[in-house]
Coordinates of C-alpha atoms in Angstrom, one line a residue:
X1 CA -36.6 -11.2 10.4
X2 CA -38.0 -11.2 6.7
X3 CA -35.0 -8.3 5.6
X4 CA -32.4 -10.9 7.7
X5 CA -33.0 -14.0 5.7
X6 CA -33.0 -12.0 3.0
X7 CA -29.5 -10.7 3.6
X8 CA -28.7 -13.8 4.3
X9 CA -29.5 -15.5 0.7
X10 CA -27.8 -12.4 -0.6
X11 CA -24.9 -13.6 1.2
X12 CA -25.1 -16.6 0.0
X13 CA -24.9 -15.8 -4.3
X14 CA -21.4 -15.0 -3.2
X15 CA -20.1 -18.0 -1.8
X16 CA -16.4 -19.0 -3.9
X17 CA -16.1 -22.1 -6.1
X18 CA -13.8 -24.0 -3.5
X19 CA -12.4 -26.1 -6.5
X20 CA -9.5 -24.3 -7.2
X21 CA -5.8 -25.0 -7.6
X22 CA -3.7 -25.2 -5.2
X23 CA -1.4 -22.5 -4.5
X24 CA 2.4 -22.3 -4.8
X25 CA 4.3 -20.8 -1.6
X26 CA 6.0 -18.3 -3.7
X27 CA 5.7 -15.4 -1.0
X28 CA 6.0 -15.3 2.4
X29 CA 3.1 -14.2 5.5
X30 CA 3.5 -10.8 7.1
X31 CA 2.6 -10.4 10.6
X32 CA -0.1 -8.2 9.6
X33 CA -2.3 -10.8 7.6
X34 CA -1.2 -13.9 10.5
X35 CA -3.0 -11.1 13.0
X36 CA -5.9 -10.8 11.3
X37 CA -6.1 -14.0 9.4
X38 CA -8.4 -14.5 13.2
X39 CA -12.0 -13.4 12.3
X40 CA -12.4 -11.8 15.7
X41 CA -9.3 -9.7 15.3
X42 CA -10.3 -9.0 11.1
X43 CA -14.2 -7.9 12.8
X44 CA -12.7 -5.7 15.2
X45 CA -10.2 -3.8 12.6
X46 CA -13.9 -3.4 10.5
X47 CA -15.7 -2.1 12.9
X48 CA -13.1 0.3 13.9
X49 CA -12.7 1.7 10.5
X50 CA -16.1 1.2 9.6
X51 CA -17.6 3.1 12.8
X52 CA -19.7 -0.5 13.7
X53 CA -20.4 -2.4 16.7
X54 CA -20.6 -6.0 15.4
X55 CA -20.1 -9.0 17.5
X56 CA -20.5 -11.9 15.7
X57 CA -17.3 -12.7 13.2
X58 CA -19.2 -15.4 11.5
X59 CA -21.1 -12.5 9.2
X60 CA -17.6 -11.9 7.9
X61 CA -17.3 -14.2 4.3
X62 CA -13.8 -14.1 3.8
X63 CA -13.1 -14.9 0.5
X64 CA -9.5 -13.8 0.3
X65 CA -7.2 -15.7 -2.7
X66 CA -4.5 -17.6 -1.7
X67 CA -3.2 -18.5 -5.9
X68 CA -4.0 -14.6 -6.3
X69 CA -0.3 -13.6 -7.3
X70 CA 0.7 -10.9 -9.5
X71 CA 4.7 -10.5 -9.7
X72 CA 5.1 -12.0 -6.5
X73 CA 2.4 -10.2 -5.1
X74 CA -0.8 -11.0 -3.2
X75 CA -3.4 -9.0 -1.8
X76 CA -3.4 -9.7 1.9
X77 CA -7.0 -9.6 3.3
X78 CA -10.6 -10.0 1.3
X79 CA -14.0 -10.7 2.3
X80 CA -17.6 -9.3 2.3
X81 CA -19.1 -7.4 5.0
X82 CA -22.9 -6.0 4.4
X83 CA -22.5 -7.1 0.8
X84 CA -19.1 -4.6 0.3
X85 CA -16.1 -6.2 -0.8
X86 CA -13.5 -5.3 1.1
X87 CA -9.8 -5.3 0.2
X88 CA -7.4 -4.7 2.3
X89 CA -3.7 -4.6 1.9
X90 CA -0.9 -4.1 4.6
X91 CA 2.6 -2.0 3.1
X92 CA 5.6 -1.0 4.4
X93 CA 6.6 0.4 1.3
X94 CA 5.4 3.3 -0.1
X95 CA 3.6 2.6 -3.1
X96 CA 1.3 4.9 -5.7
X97 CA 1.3 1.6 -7.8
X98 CA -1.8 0.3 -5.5
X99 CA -4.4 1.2 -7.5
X100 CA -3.2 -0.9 -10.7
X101 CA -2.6 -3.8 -8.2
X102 CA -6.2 -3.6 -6.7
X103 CA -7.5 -3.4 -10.2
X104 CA -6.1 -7.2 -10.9
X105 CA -7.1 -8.3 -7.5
X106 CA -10.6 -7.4 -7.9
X107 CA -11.2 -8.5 -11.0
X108 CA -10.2 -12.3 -10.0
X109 CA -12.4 -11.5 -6.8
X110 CA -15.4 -10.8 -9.3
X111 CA -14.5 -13.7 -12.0
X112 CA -14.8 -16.1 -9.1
X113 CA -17.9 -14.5 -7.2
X114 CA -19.6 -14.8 -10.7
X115 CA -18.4 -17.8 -12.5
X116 CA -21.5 -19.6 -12.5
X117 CA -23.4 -16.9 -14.0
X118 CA -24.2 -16.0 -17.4
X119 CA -22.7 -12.4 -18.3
X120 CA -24.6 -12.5 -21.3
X121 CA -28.2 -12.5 -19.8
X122 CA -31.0 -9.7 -19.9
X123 CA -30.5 -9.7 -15.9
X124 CA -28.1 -7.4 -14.6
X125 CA -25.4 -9.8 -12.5
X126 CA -25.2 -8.1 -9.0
X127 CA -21.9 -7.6 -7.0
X128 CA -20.9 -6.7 -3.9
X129 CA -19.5 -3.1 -3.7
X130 CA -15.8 -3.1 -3.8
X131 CA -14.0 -1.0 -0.8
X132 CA -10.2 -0.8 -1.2
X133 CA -8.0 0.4 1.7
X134 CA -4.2 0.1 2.3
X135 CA -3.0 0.1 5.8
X136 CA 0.7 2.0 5.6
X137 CA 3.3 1.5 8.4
X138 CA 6.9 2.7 6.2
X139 CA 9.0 4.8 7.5
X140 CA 8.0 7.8 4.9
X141 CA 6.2 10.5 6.7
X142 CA 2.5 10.5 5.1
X143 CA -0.8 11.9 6.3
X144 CA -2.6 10.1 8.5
X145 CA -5.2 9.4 5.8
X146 CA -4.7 9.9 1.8
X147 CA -5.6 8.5 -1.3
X148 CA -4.3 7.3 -4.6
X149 CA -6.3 7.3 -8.0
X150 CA -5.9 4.8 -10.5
X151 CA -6.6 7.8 -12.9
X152 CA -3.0 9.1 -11.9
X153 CA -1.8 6.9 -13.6
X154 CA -3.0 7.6 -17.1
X155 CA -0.7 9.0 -20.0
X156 CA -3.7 10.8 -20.7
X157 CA -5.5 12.2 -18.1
X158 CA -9.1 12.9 -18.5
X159 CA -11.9 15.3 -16.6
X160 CA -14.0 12.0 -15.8
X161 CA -11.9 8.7 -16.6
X162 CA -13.9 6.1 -17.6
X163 CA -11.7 4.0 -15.3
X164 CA -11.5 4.6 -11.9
X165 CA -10.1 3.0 -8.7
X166 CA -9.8 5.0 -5.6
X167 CA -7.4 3.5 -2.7
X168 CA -7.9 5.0 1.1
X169 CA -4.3 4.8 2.9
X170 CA -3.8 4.5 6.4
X171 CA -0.9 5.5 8.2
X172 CA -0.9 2.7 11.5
X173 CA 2.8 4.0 12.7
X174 CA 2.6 4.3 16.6
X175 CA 1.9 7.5 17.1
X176 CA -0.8 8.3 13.9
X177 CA -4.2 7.5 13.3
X178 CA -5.0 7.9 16.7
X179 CA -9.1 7.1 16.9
X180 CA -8.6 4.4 14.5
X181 CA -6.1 3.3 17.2
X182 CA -8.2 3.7 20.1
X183 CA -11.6 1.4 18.8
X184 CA -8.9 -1.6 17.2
X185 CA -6.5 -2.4 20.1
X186 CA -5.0 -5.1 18.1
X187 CA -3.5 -2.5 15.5
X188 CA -2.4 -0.3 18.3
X189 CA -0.5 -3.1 19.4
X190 CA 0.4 -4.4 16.2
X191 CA 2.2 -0.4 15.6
X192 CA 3.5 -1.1 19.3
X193 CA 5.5 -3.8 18.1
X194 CA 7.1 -3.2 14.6
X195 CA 8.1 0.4 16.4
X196 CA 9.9 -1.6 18.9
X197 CA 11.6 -4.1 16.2
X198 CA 13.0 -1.1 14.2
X199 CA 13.9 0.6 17.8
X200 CA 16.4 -2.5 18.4
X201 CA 17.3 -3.5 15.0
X202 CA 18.8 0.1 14.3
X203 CA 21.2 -0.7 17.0
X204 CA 24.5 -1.3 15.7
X205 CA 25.6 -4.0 18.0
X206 CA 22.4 -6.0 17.9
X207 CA 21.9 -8.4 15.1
X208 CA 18.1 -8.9 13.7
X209 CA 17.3 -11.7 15.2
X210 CA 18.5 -10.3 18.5
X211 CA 16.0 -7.1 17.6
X212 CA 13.0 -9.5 17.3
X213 CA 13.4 -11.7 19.8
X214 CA 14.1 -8.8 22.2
X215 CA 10.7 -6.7 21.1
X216 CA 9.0 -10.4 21.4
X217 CA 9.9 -11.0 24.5
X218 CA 9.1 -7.3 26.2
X219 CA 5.6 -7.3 24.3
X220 CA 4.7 -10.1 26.2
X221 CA 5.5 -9.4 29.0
X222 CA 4.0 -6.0 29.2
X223 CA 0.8 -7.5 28.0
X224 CA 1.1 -6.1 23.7
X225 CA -0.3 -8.5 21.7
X226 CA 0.6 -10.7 24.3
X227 CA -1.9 -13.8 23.7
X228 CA -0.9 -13.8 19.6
X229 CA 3.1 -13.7 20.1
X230 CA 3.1 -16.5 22.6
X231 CA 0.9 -19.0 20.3
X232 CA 2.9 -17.7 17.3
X233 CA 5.9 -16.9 18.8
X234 CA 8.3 -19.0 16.4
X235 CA 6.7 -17.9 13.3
X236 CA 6.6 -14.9 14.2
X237 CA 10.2 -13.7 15.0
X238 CA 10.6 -15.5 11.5
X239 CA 8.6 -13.4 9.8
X240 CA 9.1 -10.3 11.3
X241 CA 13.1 -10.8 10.2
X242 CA 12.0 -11.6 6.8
X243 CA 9.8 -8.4 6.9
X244 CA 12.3 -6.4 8.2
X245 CA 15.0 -7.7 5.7
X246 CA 12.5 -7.1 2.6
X247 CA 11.9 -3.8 3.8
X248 CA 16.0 -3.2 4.3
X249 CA 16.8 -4.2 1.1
X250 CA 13.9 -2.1 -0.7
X251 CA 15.5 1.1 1.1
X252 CA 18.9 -0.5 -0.3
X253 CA 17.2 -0.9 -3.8
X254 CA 15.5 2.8 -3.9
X255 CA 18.9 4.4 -3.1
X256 CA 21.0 3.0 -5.9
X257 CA 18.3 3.8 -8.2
X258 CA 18.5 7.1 -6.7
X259 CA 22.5 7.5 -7.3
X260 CA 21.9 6.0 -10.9
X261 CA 19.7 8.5 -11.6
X262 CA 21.6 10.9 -9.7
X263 CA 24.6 10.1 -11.7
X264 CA 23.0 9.9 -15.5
X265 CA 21.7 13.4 -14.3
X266 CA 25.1 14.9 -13.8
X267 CA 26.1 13.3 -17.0
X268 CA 23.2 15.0 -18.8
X269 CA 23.9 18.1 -17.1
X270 CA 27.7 18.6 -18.5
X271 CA 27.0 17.7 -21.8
X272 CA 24.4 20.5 -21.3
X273 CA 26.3 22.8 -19.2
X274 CA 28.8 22.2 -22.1
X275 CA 26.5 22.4 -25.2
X276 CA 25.5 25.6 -23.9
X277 CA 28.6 26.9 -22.8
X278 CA 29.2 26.7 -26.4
X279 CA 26.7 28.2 -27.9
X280 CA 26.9 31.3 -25.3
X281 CA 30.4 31.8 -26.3
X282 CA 31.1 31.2 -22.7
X283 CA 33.6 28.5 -20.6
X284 CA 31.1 27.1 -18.2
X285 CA 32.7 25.2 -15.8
X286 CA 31.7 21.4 -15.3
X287 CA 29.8 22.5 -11.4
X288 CA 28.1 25.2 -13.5
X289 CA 27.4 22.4 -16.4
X290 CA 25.9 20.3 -13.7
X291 CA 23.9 22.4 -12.0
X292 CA 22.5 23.5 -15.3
X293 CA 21.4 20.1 -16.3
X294 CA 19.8 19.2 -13.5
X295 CA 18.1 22.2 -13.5
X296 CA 16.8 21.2 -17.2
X297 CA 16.4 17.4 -16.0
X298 CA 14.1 18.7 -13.2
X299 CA 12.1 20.8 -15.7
X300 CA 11.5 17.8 -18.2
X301 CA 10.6 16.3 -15.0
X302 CA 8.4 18.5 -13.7
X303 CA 6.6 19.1 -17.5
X304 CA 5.8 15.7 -18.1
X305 CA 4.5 15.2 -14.4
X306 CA 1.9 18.2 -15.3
X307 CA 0.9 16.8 -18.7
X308 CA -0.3 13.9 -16.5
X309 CA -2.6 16.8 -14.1
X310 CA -0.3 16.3 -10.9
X311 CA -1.0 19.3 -8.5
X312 CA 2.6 21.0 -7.5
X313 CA 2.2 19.4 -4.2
X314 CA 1.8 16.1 -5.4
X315 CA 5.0 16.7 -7.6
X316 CA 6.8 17.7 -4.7
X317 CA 6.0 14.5 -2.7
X318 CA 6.8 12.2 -5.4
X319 CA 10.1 13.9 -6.4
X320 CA 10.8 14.3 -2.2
X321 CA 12.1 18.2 -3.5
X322 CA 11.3 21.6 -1.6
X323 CA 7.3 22.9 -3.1
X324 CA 8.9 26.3 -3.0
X325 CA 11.7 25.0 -5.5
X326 CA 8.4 23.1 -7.8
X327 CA 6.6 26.3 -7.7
X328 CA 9.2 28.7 -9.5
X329 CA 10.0 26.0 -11.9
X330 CA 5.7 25.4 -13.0
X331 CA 5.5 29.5 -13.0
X332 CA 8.6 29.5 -15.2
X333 CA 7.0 26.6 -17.4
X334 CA 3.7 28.6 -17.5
X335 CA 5.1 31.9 -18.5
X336 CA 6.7 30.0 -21.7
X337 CA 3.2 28.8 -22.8

């Protein structure tokens, strides 16, 4: 009883200043954060990843910050569980930015949870551990659990940074994650549904808002999230087409960048392929020129990725190229050390 109340007025030194600003609607909800925006659904995802059998939401202090935007971007779910801070962010979008984004989040979630108090005291100021994990449902294949480093991003990587943020991603695609699936039914459901929105909306002859409504409709019937799409259904087929358009025109946005790049290689590549050509004596054709420079745009590539302590296979992913095709161009860089 004594070690209860006791957690309890722990609890309680964390309680947010309420007076704060109210926040512009400069970004939209995902179907994600509406789910577990319910403390009964949020408690169940917790104790599924957590490996706990609570039952009562109310020891959940969410403490999430609705004016928290960074570039348009918000973190989607906060609150403190057994004095943890948990953050948890839903993407659909692959992205080894999370770390820098988490960093900003949490230190508004601490300036808040501390305002009152005097950083300048004798008496260390305690704060709830912070626990950061992305929940990943894109369409880019990924492990079923990874993590990113904040570290990864440093120009100059150290041993033991004196910065560090670790992220825990979770792939929720139907179909992954399978035991987290099994103890949080309203995620299994929640990956039962976008699979069947991208199922309908890569038809051809189907308009989005067809898709939506369509995966909407069949959810409810055959009992998938059932109770949550008929309160919200509205808001939902809304969202989910905003969703689904974001997520189009990211895909749209990371190929041009792609064929810019793509282009500007070839470009460097014949002035190379040229500039060599030269130099050899030799008329190498512009293919030949090409090929060259990429192969000496990929090696730049590849060399400044090292300086940074990727591993081959972490090159690989981020540059989406064959590891066998990474390998014999880090041996080659090796053997010229």
């Amino acid at each position: 009883m004594a070690k209860r109340k006791n957690q309890k007025r722990r609890s309680k030194k964390y309680q947010v200043n309420n007076r704060q600003l109210k926040a512009k609607r400069m970004y939209k909800d995902t179907i994600f954060r509406m789910l577990y925006h319910d403390k009964e659904n949020l408690l169940s995802l917790y104790n599924a990843v957590n490996g706990r059998e609570y039952t009562d939401p109310e020891k959940l202090q969410v403490v999430t910050l609705e004016n928290a935007i960074y570039m348009g971007m918000k973190n989607d779910l906060a609150f403190i569980m057994d004095m943890n801070l948990y953050l948890y962010e839903h993407q659909s979008t692959y992205n080894p930015n999370i770390p820098l984004r988490n960093l900003f989040y949490i230190a508004d979630e601490y300036q808040r949870l501390v305002v009152r108090k005097s950083l300048y005291s004798t008496v260390i100021q305690k704060i709830p551990t912070p626990r950061f994990l992305v929940f990943y449902n894109g369409t880019k294949e990924v492990e079923d659990r990874s993590e990113f480093r904040l570290s990864s991003a440093y120009e100059n990587p150290t041993e033991n940074p004196d910065l560090e943020l670790r992220v825990t991603m979770l792939n929720v695609n139907d179909g992954h994650s399978s035991d987290l699936m099994e103890h949080c039914r309203t995620l299994k459901e929640y990956a039962q549904y976008v699979a069947r929105v991208r199922k309908y909306a890569a038809k051809q002859d189907v308009s989005l808002e067809e898709a939506v409504t369509r995966a909407v409709d069949e959810c409810i019937e055959e009992g998938i999230l059932a109770e949550f799409l008929l309160k919200n259904k509205t808001e939902v087929i809304k969202v989910s087409i905003y969703e689904y358009d974001k997520e189009f025109e990211e895909k749209k946005l990371r190929k041009a960048e792609y064929e810019a790049g793509r282009q500007d290689g070839i470009e460097i590549g014949r002035q190379d392929g040229i500039e060599i050509g030269r130099q050899d004596g030799i008329e190498i054709g512009r293919q030949d020129g090409i090929e060259i420079g990429k192969r000496i745009l990929l090696e730049k590539i590849i060399k400044k990725k090292l300086k940074k302590g990727k591993s081959t296979e972490q090159i690989a992913d981020e540059l989406e190229e064959d590891i066998n095709i990474i390998q014999k161009v880090v041996e080659k860089l090796k053997s010229q050390i």
